[in-house]
PDB file of C-alpha atoms and ligand atoms in Angstrom:
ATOM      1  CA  UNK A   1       0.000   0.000   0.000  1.00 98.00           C
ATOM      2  CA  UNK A   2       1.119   3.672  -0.642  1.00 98.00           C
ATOM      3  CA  UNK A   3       0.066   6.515   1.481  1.00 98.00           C
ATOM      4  CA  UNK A   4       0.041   9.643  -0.372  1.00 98.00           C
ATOM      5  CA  UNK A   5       1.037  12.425   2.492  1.00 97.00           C
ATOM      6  CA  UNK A   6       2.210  15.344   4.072  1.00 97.00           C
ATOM      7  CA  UNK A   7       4.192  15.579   7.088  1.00 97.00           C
ATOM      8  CA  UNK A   8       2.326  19.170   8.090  1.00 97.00           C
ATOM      9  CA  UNK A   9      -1.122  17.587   7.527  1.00 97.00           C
ATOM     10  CA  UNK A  10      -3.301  16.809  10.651  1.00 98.00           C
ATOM     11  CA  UNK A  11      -5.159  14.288   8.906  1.00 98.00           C
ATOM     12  CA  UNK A  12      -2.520  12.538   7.168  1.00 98.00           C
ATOM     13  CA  UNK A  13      -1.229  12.435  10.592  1.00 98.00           C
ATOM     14  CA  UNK A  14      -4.171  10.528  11.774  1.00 98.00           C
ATOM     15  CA  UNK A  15      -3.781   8.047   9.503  1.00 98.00           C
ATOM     16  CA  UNK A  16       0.084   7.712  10.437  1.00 98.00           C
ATOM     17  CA  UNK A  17      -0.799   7.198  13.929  1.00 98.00           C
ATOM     18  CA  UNK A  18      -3.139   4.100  13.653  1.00 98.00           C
ATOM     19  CA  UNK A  19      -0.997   2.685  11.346  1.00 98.00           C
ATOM     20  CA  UNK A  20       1.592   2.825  14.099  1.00 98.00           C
ATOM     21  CA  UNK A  21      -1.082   1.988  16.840  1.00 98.00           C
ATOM     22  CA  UNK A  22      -2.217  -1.279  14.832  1.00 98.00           C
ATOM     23  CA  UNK A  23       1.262  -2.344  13.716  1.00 98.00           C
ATOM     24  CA  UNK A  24       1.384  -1.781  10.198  1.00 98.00           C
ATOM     25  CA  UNK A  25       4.303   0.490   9.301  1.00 98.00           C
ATOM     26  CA  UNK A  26       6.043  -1.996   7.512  1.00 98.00           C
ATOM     27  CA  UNK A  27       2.988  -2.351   5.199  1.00 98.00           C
ATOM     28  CA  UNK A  28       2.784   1.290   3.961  1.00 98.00           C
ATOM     29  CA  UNK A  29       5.144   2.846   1.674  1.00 98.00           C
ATOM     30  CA  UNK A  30       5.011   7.004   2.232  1.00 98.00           C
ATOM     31  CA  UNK A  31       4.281   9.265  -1.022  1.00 96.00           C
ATOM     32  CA  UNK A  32       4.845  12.767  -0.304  1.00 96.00           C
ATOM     33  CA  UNK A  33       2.362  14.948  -1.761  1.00 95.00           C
ATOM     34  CA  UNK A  34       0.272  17.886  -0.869  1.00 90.00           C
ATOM     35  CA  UNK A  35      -3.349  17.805  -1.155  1.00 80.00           C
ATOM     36  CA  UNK A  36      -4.164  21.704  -2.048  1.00 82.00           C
ATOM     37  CA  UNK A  37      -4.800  23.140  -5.794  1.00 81.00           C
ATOM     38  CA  UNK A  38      -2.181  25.768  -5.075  1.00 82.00           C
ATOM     39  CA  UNK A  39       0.294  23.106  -5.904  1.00 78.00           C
ATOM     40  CA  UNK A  40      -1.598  20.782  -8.189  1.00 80.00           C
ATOM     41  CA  UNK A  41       1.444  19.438  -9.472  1.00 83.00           C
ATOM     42  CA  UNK A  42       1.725  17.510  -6.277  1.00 89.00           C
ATOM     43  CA  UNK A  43      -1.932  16.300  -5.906  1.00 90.00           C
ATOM     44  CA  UNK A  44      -2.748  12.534  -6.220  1.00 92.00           C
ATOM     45  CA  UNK A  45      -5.076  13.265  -8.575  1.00 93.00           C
ATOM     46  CA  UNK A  46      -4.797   9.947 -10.616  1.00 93.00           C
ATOM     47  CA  UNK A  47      -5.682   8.245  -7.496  1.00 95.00           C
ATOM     48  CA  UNK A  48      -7.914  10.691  -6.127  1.00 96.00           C
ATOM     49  CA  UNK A  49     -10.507  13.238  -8.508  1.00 95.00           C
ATOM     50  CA  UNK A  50     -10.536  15.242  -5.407  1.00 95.00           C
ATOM     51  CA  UNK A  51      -6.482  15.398  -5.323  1.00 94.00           C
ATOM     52  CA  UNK A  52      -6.626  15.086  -1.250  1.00 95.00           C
ATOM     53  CA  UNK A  53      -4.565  13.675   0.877  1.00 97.00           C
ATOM     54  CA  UNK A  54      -4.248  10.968   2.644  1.00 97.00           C
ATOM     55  CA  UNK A  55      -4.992   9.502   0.024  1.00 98.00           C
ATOM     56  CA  UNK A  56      -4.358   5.262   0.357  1.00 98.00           C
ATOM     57  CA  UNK A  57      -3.081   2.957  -2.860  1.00 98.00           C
ATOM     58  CA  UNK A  58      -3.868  -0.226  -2.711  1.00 97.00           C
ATOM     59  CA  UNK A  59      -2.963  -3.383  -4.610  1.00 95.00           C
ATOM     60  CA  UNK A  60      -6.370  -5.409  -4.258  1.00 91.00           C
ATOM     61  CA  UNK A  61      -8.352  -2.352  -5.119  1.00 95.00           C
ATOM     62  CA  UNK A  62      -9.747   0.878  -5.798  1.00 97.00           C
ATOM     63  CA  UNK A  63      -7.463   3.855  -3.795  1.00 98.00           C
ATOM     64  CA  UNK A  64      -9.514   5.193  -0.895  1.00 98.00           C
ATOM     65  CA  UNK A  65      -9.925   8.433   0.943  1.00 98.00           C
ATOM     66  CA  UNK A  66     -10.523  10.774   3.199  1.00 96.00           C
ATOM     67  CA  UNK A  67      -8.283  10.275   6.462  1.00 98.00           C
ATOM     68  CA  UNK A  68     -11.832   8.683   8.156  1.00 98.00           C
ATOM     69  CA  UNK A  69     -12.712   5.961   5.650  1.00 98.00           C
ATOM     70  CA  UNK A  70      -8.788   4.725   5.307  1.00 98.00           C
ATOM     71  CA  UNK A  71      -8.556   4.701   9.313  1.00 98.00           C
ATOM     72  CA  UNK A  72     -11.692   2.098   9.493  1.00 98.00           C
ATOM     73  CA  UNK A  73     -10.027   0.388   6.122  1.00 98.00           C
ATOM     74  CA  UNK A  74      -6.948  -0.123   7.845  1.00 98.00           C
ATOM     75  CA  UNK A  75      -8.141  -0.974  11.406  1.00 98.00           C
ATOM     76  CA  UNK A  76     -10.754  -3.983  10.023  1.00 98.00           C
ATOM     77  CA  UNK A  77      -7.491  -4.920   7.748  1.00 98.00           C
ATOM     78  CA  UNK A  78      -5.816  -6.311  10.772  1.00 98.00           C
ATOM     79  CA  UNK A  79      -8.649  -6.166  13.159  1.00 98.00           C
ATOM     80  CA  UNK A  80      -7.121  -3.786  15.557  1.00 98.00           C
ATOM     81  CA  UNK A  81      -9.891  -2.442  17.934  1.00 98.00           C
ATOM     82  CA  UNK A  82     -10.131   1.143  17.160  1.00 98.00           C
ATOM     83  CA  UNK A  83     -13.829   1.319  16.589  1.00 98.00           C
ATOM     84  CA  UNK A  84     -16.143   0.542  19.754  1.00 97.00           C
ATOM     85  CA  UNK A  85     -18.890  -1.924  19.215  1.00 96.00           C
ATOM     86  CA  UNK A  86     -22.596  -1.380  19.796  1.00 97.00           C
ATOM     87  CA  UNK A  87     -24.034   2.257  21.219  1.00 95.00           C
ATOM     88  CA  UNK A  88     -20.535   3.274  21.894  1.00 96.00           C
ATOM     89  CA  UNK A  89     -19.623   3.598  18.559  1.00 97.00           C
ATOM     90  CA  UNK A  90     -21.959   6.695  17.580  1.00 98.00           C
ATOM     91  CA  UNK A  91     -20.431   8.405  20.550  1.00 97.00           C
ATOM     92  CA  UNK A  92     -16.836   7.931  19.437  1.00 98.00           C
ATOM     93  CA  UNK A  93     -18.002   9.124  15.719  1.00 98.00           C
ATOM     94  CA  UNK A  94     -19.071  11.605  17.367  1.00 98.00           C
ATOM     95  CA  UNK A  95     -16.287  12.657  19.572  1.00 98.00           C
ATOM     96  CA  UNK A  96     -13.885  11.632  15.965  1.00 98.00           C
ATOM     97  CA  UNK A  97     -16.422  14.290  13.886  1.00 98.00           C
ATOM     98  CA  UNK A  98     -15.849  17.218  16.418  1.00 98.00           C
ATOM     99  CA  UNK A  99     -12.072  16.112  16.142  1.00 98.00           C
ATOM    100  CA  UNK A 100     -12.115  16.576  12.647  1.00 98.00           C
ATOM    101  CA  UNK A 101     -13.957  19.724  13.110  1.00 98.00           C
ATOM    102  CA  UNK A 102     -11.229  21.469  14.795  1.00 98.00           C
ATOM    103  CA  UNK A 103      -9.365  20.175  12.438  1.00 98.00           C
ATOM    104  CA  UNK A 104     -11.409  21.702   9.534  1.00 98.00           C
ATOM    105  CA  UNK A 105     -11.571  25.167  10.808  1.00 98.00           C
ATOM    106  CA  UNK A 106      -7.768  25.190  12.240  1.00 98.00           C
ATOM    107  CA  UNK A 107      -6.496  24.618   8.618  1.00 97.00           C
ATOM    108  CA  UNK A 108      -9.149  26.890   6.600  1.00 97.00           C
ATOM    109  CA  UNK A 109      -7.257  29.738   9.012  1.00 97.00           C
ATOM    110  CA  UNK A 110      -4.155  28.723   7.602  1.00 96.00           C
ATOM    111  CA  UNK A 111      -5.343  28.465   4.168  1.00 94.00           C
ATOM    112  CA  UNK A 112      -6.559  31.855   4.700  1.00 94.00           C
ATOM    113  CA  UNK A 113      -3.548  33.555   5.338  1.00 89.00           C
ATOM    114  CA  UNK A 114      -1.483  31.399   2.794  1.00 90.00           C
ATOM    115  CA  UNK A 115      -3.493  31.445   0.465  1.00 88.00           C
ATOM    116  CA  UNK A 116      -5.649  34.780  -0.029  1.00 90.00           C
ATOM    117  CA  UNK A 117      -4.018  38.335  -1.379  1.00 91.00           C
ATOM    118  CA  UNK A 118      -4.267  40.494   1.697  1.00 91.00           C
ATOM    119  CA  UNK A 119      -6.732  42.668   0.703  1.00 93.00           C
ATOM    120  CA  UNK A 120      -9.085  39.946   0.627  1.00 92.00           C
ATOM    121  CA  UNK A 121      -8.088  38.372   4.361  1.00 92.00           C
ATOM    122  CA  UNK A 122     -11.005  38.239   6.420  1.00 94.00           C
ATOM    123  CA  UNK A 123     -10.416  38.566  10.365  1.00 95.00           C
ATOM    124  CA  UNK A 124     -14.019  38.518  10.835  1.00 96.00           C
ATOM    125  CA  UNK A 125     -13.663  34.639   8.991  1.00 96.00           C
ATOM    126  CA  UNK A 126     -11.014  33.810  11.094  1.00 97.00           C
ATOM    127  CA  UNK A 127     -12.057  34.378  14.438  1.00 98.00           C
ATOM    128  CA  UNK A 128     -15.556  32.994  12.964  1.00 98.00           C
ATOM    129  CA  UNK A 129     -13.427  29.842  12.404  1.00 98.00           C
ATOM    130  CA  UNK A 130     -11.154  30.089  15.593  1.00 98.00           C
ATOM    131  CA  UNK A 131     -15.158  30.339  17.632  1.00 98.00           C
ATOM    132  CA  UNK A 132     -15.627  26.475  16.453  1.00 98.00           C
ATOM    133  CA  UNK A 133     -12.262  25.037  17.924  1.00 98.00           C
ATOM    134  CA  UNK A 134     -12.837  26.784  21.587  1.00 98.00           C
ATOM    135  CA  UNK A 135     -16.633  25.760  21.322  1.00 98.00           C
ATOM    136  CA  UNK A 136     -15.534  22.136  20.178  1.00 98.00           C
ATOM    137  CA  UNK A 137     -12.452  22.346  22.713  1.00 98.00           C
ATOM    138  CA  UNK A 138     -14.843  23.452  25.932  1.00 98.00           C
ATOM    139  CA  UNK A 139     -17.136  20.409  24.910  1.00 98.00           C
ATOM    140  CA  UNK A 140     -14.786  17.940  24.989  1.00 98.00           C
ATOM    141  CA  UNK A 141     -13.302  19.746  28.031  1.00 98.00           C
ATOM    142  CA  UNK A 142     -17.238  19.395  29.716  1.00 98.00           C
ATOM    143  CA  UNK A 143     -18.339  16.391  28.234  1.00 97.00           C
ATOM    144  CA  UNK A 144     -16.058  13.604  26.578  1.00 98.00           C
ATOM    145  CA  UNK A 145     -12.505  13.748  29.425  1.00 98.00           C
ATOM    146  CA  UNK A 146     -14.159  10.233  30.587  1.00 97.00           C
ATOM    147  CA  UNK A 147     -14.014   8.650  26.864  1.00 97.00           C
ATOM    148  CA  UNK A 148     -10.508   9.903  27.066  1.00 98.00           C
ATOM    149  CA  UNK A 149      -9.954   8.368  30.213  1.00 97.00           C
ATOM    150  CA  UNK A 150     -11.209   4.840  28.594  1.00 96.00           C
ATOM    151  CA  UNK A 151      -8.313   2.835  26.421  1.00 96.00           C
ATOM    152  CA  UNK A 152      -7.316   3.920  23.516  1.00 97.00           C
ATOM    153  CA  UNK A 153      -9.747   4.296  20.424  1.00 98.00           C
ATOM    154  CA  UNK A 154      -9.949   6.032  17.037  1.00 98.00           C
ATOM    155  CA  UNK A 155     -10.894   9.631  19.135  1.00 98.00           C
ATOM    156  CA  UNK A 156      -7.948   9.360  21.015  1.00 98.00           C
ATOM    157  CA  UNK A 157      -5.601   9.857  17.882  1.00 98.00           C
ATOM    158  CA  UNK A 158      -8.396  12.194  16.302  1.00 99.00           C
ATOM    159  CA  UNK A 159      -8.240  14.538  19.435  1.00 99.00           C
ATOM    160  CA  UNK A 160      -4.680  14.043  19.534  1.00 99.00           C
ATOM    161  CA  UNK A 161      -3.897  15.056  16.169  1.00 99.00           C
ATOM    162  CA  UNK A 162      -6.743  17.757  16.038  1.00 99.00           C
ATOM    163  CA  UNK A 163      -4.317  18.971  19.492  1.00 99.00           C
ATOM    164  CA  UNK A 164      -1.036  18.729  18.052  1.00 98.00           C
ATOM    165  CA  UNK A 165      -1.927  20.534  14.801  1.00 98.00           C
ATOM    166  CA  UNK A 166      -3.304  23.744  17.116  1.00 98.00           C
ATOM    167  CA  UNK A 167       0.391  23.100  19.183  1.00 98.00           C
ATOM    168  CA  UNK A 168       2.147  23.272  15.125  1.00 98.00           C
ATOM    169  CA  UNK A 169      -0.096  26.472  13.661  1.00 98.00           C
ATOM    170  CA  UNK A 170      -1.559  28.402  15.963  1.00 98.00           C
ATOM    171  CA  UNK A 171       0.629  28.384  19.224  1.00 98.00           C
ATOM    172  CA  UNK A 172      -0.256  32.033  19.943  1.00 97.00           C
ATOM    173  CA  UNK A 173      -3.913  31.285  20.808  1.00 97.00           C
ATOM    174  CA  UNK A 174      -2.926  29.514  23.463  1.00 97.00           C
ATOM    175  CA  UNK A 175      -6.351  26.883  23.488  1.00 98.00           C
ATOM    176  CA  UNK A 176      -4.902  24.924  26.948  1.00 98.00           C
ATOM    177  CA  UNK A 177      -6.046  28.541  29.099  1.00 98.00           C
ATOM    178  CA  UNK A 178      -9.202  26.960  31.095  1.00 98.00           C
ATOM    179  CA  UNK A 179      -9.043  23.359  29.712  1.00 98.00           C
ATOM    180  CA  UNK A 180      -7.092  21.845  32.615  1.00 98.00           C
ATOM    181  CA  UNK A 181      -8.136  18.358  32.080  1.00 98.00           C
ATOM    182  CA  UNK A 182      -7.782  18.242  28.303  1.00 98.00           C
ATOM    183  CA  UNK A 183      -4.166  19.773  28.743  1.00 98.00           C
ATOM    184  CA  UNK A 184      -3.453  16.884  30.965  1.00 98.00           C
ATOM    185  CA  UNK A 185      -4.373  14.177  29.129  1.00 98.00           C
ATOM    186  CA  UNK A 186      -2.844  15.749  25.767  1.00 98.00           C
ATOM    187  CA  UNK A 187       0.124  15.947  27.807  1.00 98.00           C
ATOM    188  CA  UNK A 188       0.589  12.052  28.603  1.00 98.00           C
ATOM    189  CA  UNK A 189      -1.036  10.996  25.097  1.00 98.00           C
ATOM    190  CA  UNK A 190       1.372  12.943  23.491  1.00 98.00           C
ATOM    191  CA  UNK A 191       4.452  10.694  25.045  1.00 98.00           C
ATOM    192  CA  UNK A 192       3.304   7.968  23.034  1.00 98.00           C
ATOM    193  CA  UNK A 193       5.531   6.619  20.367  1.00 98.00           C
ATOM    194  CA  UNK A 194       3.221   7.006  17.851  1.00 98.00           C
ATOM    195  CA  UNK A 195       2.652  10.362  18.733  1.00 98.00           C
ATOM    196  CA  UNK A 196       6.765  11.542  18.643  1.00 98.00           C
ATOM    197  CA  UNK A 197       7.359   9.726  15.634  1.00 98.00           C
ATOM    198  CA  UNK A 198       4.715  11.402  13.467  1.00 98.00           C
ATOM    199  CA  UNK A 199       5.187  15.581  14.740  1.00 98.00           C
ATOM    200  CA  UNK A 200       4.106  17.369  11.971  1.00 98.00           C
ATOM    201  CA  UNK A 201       6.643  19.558   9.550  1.00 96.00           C
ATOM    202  CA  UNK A 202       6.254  22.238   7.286  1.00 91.00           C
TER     203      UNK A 202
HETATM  204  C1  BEZ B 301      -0.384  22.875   6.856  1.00 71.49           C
HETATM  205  O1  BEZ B 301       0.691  23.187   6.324  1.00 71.49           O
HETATM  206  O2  BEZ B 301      -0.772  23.411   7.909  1.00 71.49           O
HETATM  207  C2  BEZ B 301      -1.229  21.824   6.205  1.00 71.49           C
HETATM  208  C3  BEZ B 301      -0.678  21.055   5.176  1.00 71.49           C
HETATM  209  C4  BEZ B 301      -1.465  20.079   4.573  1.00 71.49           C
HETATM  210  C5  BEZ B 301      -2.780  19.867   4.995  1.00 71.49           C
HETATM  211  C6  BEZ B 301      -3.297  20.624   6.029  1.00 71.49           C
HETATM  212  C7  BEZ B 301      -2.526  21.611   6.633  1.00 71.49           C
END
């Protein structure tokens, strides 16, 4: 298998980490790419019409993305527990979708700075998208520390990752003020292996 990726993306990280997790490193060959149409040159296009990444070759089929449909690909590929069964598994979607959320909005702020002339920046847009990571943050803060407390699942590397990438891009906002508990759990997660070996890079 080849994952098409980049070492900056929070998603593609994702994906790195349960590969890890699950013990299938030595399975996956790396293709770096980058997954916006700024550099389309670099978009796995001819795997993916959407040119995103990750993006997952396979040999016995059909390449498959986004970052949530390889992660349950790869975890029933070796069976490796990441997905609760029964009711527990629409709250971890749940707590994965407001992962990916943060995720979402973190990297549209990026994408607005990087990629917009600056007359057409919008601050307004910005903070508009910075309001869904603290909402999404103070939830999991109120409501999900006790999933985090359980063993490790899928929303542990989604919240993780969705973490880490606010630690990479947007240090100066500072999201662990008033989130005591989530800081402390981000703090031992992010000792794990998996964790270290995948920091993101520009
Ligand atoms: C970044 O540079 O922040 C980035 C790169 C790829 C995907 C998402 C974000």
């Amino acid at each position: 298998m080849q994952l098409h990726d980049n070492p900056a993306s929070p998603f593609c990280r994702i994906v790195q980490v349960l590969i890890r997790e699950t013990g299938q490193a030595n399975d996956v060959e790396i293709d770096p790419a980058i997954g916006h149409p700024l550099a389309s040159e670099k978009m796995p296009v001819a795997q993916n019409p959407l040119g995103k990444i990750p993006t997952l070759s396979r040999e016995e089929g059909p390449a498959l993305y986004d970052s949530r449909v390889i992660c349950r690909y790869l975890d029933a590929r070796v069976s490796g527990g990441m997905y609760p069964d029964g009711d527990a598994l629409w709250d971890a979607l749940t707590l994965e979708a407001t992962a990916h959320g943060i995720m979402d909005a973190a990297v549209l702020m990026v994408y607005e700075w990087r990629a917009r002339p600056e007359e057409a920046y919008s601050k307004d847009w910005v903070e508009g998208q910075w309001a869904k990571v603290t909402r999404a943050l103070d939830a999991i803060e109120a409501r999900w520390m006790g999933h985090l407390a359980a063993p490790m699942n899928i929303t542990h590397i989604a919240v993780g990752c969705a973490l880490g990438y606010l630690d990479f891009r947007h240090a100066d906002r500072d999201w662990r003020a008033g989130r005591p508990n989530l800081s402390a759990w981000f703090e031992g997660f992010a000792t794990r292996e998996s964790m270290k070996d995948t920091a993101p890079s520009a």
